[in-house]
XYZ file of C-alpha atoms in Angstrom:
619
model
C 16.514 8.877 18.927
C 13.442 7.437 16.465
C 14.543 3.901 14.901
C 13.817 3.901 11.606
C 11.361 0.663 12.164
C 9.030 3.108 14.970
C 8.859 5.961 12.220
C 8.219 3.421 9.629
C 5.104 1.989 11.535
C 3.844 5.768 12.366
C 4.290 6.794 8.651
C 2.665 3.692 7.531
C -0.283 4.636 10.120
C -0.313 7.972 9.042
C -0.221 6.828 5.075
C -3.378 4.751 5.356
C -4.991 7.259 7.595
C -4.869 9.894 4.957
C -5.640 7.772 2.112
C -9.113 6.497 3.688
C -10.077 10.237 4.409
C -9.399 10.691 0.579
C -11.654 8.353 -0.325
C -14.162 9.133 2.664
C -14.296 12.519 1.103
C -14.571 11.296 -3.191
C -17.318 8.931 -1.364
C -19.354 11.890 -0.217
C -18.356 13.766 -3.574
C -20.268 11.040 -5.811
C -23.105 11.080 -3.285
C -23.490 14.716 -4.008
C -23.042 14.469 -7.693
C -25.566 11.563 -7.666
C -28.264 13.560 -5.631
C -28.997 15.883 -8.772
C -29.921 12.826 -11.048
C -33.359 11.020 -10.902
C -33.090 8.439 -8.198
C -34.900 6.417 -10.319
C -31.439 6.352 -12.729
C -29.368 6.148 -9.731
C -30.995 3.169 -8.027
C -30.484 1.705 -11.687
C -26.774 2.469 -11.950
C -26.427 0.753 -8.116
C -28.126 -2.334 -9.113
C -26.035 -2.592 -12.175
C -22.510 -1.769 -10.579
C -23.531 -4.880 -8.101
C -24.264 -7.117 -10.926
C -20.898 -6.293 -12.354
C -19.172 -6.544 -9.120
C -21.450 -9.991 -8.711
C -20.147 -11.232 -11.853
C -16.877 -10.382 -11.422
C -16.959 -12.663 -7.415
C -16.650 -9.198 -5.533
C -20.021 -9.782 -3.930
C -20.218 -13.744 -4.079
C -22.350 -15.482 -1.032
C -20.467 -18.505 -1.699
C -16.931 -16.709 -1.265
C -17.822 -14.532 2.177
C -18.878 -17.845 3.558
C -15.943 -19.156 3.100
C -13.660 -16.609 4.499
C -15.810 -17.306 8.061
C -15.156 -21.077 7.759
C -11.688 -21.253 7.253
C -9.789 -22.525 3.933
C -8.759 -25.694 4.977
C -12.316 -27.362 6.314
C -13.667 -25.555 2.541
C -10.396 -27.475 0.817
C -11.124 -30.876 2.628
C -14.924 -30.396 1.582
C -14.765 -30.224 -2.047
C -11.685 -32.847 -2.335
C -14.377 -34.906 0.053
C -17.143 -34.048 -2.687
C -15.116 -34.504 -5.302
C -14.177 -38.192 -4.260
C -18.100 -38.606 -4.004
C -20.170 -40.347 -6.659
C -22.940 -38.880 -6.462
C -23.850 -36.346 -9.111
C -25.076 -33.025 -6.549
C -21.638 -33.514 -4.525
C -20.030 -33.168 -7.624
C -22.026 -29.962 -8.884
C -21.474 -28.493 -4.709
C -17.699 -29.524 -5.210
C -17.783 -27.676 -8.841
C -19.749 -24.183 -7.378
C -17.584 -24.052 -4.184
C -13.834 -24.716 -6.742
C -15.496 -21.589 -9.190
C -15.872 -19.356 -6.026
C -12.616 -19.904 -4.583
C -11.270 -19.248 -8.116
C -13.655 -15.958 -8.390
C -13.039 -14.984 -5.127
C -8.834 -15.231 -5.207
C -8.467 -13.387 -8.990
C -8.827 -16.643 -10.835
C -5.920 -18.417 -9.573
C -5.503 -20.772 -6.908
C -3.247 -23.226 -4.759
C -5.161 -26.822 -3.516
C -3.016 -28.665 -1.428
C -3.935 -33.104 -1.154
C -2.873 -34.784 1.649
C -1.317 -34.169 4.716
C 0.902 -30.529 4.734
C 4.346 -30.297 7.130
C 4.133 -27.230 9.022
C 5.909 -23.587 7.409
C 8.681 -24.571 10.521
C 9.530 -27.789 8.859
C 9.147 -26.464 5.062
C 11.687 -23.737 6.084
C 14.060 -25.765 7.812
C 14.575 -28.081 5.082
C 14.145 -30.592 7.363
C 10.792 -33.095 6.671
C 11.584 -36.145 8.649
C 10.155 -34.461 12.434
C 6.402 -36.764 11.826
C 5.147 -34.661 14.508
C 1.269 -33.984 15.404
C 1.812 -30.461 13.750
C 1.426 -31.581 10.210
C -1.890 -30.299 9.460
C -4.962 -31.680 6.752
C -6.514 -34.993 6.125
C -3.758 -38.034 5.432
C -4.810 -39.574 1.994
C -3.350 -42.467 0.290
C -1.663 -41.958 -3.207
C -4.439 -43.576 -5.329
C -7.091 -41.145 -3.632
C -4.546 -38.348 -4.509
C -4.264 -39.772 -8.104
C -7.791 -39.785 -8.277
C -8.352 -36.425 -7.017
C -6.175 -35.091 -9.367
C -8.034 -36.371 -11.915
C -11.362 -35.059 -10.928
C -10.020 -31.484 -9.780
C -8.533 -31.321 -13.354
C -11.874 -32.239 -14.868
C -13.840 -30.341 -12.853
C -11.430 -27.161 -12.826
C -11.813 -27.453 -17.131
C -15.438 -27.750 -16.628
C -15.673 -24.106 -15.276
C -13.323 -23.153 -18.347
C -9.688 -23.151 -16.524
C -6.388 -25.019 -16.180
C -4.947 -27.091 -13.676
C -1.037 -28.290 -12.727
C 1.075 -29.787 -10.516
C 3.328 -27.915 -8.246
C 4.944 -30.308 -6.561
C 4.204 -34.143 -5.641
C 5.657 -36.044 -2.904
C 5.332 -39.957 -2.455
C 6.965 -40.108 0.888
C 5.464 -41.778 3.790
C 3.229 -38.379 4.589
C 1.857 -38.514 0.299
C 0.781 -35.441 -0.868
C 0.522 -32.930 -3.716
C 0.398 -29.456 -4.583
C -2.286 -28.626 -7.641
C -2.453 -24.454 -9.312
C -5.950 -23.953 -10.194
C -6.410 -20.956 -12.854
C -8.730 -19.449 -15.012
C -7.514 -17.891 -17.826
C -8.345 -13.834 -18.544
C -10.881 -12.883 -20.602
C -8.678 -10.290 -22.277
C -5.455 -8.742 -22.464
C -6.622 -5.618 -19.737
C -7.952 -8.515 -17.451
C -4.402 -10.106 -17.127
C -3.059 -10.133 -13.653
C 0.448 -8.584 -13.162
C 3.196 -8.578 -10.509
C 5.781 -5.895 -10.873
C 9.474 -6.513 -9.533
C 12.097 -3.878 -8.928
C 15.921 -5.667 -9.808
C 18.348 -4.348 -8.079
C 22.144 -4.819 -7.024
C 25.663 -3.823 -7.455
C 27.441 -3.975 -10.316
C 28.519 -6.862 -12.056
C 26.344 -8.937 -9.638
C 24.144 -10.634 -12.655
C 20.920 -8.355 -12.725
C 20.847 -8.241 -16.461
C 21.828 -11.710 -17.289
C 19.836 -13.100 -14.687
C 16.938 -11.261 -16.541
C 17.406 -12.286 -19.750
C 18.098 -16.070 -18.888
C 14.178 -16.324 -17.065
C 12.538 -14.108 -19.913
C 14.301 -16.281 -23.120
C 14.817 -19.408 -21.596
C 18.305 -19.957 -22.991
C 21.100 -20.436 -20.451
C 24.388 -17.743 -20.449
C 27.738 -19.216 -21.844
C 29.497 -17.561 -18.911
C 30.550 -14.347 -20.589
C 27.088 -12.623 -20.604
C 25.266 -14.086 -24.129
C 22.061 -13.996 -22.156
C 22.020 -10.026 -21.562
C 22.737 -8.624 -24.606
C 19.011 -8.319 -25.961
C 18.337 -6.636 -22.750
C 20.144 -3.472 -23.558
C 18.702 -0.688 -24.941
C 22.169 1.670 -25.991
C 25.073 1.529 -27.552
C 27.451 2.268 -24.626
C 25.590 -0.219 -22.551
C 26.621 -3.117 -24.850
C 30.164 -1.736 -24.937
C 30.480 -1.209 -21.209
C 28.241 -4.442 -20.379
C 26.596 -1.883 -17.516
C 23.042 -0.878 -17.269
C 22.339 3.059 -17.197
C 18.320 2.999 -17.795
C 15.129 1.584 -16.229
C 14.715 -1.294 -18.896
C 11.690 -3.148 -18.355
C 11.196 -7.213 -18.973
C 8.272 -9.389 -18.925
C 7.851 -12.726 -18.261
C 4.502 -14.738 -19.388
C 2.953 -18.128 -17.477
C 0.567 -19.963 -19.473
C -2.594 -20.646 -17.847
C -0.951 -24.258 -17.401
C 1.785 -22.414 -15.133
C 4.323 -23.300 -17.802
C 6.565 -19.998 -18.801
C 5.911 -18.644 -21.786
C 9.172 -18.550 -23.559
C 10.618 -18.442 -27.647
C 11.702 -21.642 -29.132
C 15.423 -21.844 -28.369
C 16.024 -25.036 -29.478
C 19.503 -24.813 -31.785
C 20.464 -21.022 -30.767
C 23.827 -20.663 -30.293
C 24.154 -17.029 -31.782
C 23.091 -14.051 -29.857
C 21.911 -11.970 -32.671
C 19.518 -15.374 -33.475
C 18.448 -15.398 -29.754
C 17.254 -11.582 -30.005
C 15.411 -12.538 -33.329
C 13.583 -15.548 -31.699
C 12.822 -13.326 -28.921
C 8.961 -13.019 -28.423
C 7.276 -9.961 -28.790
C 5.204 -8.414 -25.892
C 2.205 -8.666 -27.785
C 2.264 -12.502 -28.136
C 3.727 -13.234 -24.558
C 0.622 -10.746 -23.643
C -2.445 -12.457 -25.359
C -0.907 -16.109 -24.489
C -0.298 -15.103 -20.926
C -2.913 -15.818 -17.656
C -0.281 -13.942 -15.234
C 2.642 -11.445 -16.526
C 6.193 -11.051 -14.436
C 6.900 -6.939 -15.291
C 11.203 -6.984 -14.122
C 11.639 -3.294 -13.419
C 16.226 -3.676 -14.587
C 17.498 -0.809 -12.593
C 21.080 0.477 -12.815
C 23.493 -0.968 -10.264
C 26.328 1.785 -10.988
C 26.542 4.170 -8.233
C 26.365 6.857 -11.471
C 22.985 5.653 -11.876
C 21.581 6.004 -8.427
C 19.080 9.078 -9.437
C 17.625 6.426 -12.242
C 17.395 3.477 -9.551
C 15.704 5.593 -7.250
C 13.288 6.715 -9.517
C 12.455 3.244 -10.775
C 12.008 2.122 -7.482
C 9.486 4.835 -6.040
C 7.660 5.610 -9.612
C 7.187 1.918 -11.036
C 5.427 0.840 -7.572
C 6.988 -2.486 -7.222
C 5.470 -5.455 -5.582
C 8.945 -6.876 -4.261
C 12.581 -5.970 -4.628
C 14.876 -8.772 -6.207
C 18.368 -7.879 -4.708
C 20.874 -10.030 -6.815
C 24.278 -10.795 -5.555
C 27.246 -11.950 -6.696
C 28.576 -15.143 -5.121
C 32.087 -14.272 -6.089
C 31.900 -10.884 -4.481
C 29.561 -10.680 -1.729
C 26.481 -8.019 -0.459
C 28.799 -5.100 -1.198
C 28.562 -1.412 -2.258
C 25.439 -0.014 -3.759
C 23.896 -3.498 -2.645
C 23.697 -2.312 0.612
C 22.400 1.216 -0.379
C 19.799 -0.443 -2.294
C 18.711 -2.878 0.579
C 18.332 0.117 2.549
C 16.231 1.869 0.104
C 14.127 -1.495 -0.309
C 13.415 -0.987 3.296
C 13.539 2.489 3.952
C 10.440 2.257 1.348
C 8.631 -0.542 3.026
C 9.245 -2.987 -0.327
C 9.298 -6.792 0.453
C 13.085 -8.075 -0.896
C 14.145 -11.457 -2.220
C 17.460 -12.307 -2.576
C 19.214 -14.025 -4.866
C 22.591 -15.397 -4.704
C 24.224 -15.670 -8.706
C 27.090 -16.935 -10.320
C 27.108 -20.085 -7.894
C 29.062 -22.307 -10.626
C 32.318 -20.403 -10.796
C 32.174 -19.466 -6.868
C 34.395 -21.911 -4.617
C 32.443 -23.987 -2.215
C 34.196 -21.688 1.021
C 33.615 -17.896 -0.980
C 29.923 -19.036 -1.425
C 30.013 -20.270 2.445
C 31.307 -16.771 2.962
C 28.472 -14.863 0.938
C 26.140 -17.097 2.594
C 27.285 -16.529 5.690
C 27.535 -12.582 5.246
C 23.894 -12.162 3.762
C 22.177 -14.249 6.643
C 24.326 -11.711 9.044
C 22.806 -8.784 7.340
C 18.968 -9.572 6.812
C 19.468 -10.929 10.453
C 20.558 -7.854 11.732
C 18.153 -4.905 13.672
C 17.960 -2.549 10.521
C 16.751 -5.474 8.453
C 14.989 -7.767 10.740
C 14.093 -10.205 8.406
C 14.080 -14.201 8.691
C 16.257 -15.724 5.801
C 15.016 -18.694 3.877
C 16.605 -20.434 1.857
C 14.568 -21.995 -1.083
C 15.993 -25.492 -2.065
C 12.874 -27.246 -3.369
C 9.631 -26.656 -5.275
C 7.796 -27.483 -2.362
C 9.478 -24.311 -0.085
C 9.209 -22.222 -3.485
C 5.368 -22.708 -3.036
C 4.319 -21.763 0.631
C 6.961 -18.957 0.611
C 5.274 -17.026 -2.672
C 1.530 -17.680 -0.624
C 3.023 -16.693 2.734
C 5.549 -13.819 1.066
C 4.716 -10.176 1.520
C 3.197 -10.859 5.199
C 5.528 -11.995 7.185
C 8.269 -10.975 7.961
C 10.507 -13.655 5.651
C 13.122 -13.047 3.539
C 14.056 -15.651 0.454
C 17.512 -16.513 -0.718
C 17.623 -18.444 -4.465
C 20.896 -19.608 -4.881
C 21.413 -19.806 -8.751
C 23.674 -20.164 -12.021
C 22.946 -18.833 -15.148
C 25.236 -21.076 -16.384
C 24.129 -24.776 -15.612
C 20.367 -23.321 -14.799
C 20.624 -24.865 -11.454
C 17.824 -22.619 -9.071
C 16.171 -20.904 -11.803
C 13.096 -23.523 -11.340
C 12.420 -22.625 -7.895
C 12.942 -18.423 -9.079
C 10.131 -19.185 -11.784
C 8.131 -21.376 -9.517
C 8.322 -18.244 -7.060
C 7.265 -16.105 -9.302
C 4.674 -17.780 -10.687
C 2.647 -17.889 -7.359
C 3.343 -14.068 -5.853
C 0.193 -12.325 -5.246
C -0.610 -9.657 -8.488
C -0.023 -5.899 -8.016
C -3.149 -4.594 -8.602
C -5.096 -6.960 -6.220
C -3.068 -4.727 -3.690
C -6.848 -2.620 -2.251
C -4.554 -0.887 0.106
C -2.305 1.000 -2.911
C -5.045 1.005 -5.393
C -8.324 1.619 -5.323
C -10.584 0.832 -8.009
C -14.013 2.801 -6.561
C -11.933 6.015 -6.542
C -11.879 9.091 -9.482
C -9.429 8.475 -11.505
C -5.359 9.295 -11.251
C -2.954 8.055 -13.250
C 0.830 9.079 -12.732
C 3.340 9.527 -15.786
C 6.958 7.635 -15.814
C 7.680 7.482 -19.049
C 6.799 9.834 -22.526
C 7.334 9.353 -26.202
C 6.860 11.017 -29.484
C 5.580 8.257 -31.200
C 5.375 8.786 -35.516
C 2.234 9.450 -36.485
C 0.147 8.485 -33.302
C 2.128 11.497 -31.144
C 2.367 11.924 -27.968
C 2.371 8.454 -25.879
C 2.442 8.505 -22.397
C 3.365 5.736 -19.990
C 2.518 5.067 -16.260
C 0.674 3.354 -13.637
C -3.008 3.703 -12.707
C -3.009 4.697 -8.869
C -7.241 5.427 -8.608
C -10.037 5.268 -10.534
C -10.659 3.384 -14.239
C -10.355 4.904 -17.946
C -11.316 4.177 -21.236
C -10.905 5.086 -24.456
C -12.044 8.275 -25.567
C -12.493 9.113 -22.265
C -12.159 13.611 -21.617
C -9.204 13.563 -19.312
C -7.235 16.277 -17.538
C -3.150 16.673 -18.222
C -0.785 18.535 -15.515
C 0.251 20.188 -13.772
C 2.429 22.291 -16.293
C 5.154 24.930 -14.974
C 2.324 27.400 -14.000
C -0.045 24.835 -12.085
C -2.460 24.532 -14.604
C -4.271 21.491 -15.979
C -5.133 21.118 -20.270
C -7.606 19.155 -22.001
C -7.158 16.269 -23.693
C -8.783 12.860 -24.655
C -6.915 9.343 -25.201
C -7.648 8.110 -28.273
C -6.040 4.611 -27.908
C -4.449 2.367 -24.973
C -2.135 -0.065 -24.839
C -1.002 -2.851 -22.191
C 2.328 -4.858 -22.114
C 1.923 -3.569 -26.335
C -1.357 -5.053 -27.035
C -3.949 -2.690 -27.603
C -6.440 -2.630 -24.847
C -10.285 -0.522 -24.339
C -10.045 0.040 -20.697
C -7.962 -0.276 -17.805
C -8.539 -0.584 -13.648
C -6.445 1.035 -10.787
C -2.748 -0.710 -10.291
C -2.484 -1.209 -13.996
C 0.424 -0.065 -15.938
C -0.635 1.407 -19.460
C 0.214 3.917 -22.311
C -2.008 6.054 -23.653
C -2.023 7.776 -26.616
C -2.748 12.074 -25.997
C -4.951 13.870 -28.232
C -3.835 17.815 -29.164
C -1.127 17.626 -26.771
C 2.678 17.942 -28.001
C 5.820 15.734 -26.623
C 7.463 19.301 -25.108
C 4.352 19.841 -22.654
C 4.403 16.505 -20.948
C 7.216 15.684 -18.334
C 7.593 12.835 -15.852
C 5.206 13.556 -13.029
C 2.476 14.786 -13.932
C -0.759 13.261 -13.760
C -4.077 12.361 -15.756
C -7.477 12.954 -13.600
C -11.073 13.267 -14.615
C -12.451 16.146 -16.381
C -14.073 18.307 -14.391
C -14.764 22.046 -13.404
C -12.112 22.151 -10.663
C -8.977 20.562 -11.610
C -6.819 19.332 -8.081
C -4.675 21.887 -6.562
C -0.893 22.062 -7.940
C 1.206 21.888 -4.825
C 4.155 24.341 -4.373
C 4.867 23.909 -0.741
C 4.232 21.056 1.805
C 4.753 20.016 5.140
C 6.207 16.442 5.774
C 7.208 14.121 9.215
C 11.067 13.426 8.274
C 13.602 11.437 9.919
C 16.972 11.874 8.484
C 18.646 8.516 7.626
C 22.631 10.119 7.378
C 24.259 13.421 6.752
C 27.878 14.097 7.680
C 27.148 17.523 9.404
C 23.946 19.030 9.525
C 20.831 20.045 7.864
C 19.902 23.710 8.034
C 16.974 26.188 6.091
C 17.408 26.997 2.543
C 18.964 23.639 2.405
C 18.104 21.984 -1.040
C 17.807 18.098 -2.133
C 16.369 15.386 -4.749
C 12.773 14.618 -3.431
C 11.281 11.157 -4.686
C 7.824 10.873 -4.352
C 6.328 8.552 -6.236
C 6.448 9.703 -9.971
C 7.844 12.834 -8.953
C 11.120 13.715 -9.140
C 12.292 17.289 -8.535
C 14.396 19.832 -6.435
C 12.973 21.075 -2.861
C 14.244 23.275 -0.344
C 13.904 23.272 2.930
C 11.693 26.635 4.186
C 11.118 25.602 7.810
C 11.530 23.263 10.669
C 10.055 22.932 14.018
C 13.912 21.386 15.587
C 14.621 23.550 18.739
C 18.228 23.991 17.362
C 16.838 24.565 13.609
C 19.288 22.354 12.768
C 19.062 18.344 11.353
C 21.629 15.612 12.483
C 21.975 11.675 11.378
C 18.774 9.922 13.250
C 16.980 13.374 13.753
C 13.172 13.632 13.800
C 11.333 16.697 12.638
C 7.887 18.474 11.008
C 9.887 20.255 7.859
C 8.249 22.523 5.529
C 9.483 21.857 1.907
C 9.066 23.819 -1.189
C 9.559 22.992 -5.058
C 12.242 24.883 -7.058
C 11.024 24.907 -10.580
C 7.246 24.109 -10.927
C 4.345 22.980 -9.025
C 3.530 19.287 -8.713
C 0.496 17.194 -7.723
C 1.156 15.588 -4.434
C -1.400 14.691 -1.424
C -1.640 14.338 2.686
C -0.110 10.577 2.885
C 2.111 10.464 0.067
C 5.806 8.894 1.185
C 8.738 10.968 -0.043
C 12.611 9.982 0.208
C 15.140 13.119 -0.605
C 18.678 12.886 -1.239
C 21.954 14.941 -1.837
C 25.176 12.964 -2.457
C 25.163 10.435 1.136
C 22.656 12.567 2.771
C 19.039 10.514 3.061
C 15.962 11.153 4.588
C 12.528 9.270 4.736
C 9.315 10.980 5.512
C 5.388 11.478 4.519
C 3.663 14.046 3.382
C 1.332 15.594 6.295
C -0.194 18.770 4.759
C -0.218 20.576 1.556
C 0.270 24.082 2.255
């Protein structure tokens, strides 16, 4: 029997195998396309896509050295330089800070002093002075005056510096966030998160406490500006995908309203900052992707997770009630999908001390355990908050925030977290920016007198506006013209936008009734992609109470798409499916063609049954 970790490693393989043939073969496309121009024009365009990608530190000298030398030695350098009074060290110590900047999407973390190793930092335990601490020991006026100079020097090249964390222990040392604010609102870096959990376990609340900055009163104040019906407010539960953002100033502070004095909740929505602002004052933007935690709702969960590509997961849980129901199901998805999870551990106030031990105790258990293997952390201070959000994502570590939405203890070290975790886009493996373009639809609107708004995430490619685009497929597989007359990010009206974005356009000649969830924007050209009716996929089914036969039919998630499939064909010697079964099924859509490629993951589901798989061929 295949464990679901080996097929998740050979669908992963066969993922990024597919994807660099895709772009192996749009390579060799714009090669052709270029060869009918005047290679006098095309050598011009190549010289002026590497000054771009020059100016924007993709081809920097400076940076590729330093990716040979190793961070550290570069680190010790400059703070070296910097320390320096002579003028040229200072310039050297200047250059070498803009590069690292350029090179790491205008944001970095510069660590003074002596560092305890990750062993020590996770343990909670910094009294072991053992010959692993790494980095040069400095005293704390040097650190003082290092401080000083990064922050001059950092505002020099036009950024912002701040303190992460400062220790004056016997080993002193500090922790400095070096950023440079964007140039514009389509420049902003952005890290979508996917919260998830079971009912009643804080989602919501936790939300609206880290977006408003005004703590809960214990019967749920905080979440009612979150919801978005009636029946939601009534019932307290969430039924939609509601979406959240969260600002940091280029000064790392969150952005958040002026709550001073708010006591009333309808005041606390009023105060409540618009996307716009938060969006123009912001150097990094927290998207929270609030999915349902009803079982009800588990179509609209599923959806949000697969369609809004989500950096991490945050699974909240209640400290009252423990990792229970659709927790569980959504930890599985989480991993089933290959999405990093944090946990975090509400409602710590009201819990007592041996129910908390208990939760504690029972969530260790499961990340411990061999469906999860992951290696819980638990965050307690600044300092672990830091090296977990820079180490996060690549190994195989697992967070746990203990917090209250009550008395705010935690919610720091959540914000801290947050703060630091690597932006979505800058993912090369998802996204890819040298690509034609593709844009998938998750959301659409009839918006008075703009019309038609669509909005989604930018998988390939870049657009701007007024830009000839192609809309589909529609029920019969074919594509229609249109052009975007205007764009908008986060709400703040925008030019352009690059691959991992997520942005709403506004559709020219097209009406609200021809657009669905799905379908997909590409470039304009004589031969539209193919609209896929039938595919071929590697599946391993994750449970079904009896078995799985032909002309069976189930929910298939993949990515944007959500629609009904049946099963055509399998190549099982039995030509039947069982619970931990591994086969090569053939798949076909019910009601319409969609646009799907070779590579594309794909989850289906029918009431318990689950499967995970990847798309192999389009047939």
């Amino acid at each position: 029997m295949t464990t679901l970790r080996t097929f998740q490693n050979e669908i992963d393989e066969i993922h990024t195998r597919e994807l660099s043939k895709q772009r192996a073969q749009a390579l060799l496309d714009k090669e052709k396309d270029s060869k009918h121009q005047a290679k006098g024009k095309g050598r011009e365009r190549i010289d002026e896509s590497a000054k771009v990608y020059k100016e924007r530190g993709e081809i920097d000298e400076s940076a590729k050295v330093s990716s040979f030398e190793g961070m550290q030695e570069i680190e010790e350098r400059i703070l070296t330089q910097l320390l320096s009074q002579t003028a040229s060290d200072h310039d050297i110590a200047r250059d070498r800070l803009s590069a690292l900047l350029t090179q790491n999407n205008g944001e970095y973390v510069l660590r003074i002093g002596r560092q305890p190793p990750h062993a020590l930092l996770f343990a909670d335990d910094l009294s072991d002075e053992t010959s692993e601490w790494t980095g040069v020991s400095r005293t704390a006026e040097e650190i003082m005056k290092i401080r000083e100079e990064v922050t001059k020097t950092v505002e020099e090249i036009g950024g912002k510096s701040c303190v992460l964390f400062d220790a004056n222990s016997t080993n002193p040392r500090t922790t400095l966030l070096l950023r440079l604010p964007p140039v514009n609102v389509s420049m902003t870096p952005e890290v979508r998160c996917a919260v998830v959990g079971n009912v009643d376990s804080g989602k919501s609340t936790t939300l609206g406490v880290l977006t408003r900055g005004a703590l809960d009163d214990g019967r749920g104040r905080a979440r009612v500006g979150l919801f978005r019906h009636k029946h939601e407010v009534e019932t307290g539960r969430t039924s939609s995908v509601g979406m959240e953002i969260l600002g940091f100033a280029p000064s790392g502070e969150p952005i958040l309203p002026n709550i001073a004095n708010l006591t009333d909740p309808d005041a606390l929505r009023r105060e409540k900052l618009g996307w716009e602002e938060i969006s123009v004052q912001a150097a990094k933007i927290i998207s929270f992707i609030d999915l349902a935690g009803h079982e009800r709702y588990l179509k609209t969960t599923l959806y949000g997770l697969t369609s809004g590509a989500p950096s991490c997961v945050i699974l909240m849980v209640g400290a009252n009630a423990g990792l229970i129901g659709m927790s569980k199901e959504h930890l599985a998805i989480a991993l089933a999908l290959s999405v990093p999870v944090v946990v975090c551990i509400t409602k710590i106030d009201m819990t007592p001390p041996n129910v908390l031990a208990e939760t504690v105790k029972q969530v260790v258990k499961i990340l411990k355990s061999p469906g999860c293997r992951k290696t819980p952390v638990f965050v307690k201070s600044v300092e672990t908050a830091v090296e977990l959000s820079t180490s996060f994502g690549t190994d195989r570590i697992c967070p746990i925030f203990q917090v209250s939405n009550v008395t705010g203890e935690g919610l720091d070290f959540v914000r801290t977290f947050l703060n630091l975790l690597p932006s979505s886009e800058a993912d090369s493996e998802k996204f890819a920016a040298d690509q034609p373009l593709e844009y998938s639809v998750t959301e659409v609107w009839s918006v008075p007198y703009v019309g038609t708004v669509v909005n989604g995430i930018m998988n390939a490619g870049s657009v701007k506006t007024g830009d000839a685009v192609l809309l589909g497929p529609d029920s019969n597989g074919h594509y229609q013209s249109t052009m975007i007359k205007s764009m908008q990010r986060k709400k703040a009206p925008v030019t352009s936008a690059e691959a991992g974005q997520c942005v709403s356009f506004a559709l020219k000649r097209v009406r609200r009734a021809a657009v669905r969830k799905g379908m997909v924007l590409v470039n304009k050209t004589d031969t539209p992609p193919r609209a896929i009716r039938q595919f071929e996929g590697q599946v391993l089914i994750l449970y079904h109470n009896t078995t799985l036969q032909k002309n069976y039919q189930a929910m298939l998630h993949c990515g944007a798409v959500r629609q009904t499939v049946r099963i055509i064909g399998m190549d099982h010697p039995q030509g039947v499916l069982r619970t931990g079964d591994r086969a090569t099924v053939q798949f076909e859509f019910i009601s319409h063609p969609e646009f799907v490629k070779e590579g594309m993951k794909l989850l289906f589901r029918e009431g318990k049954t689950k499967g995970l798989g990847v798309i192999t061929r389009v047939l």
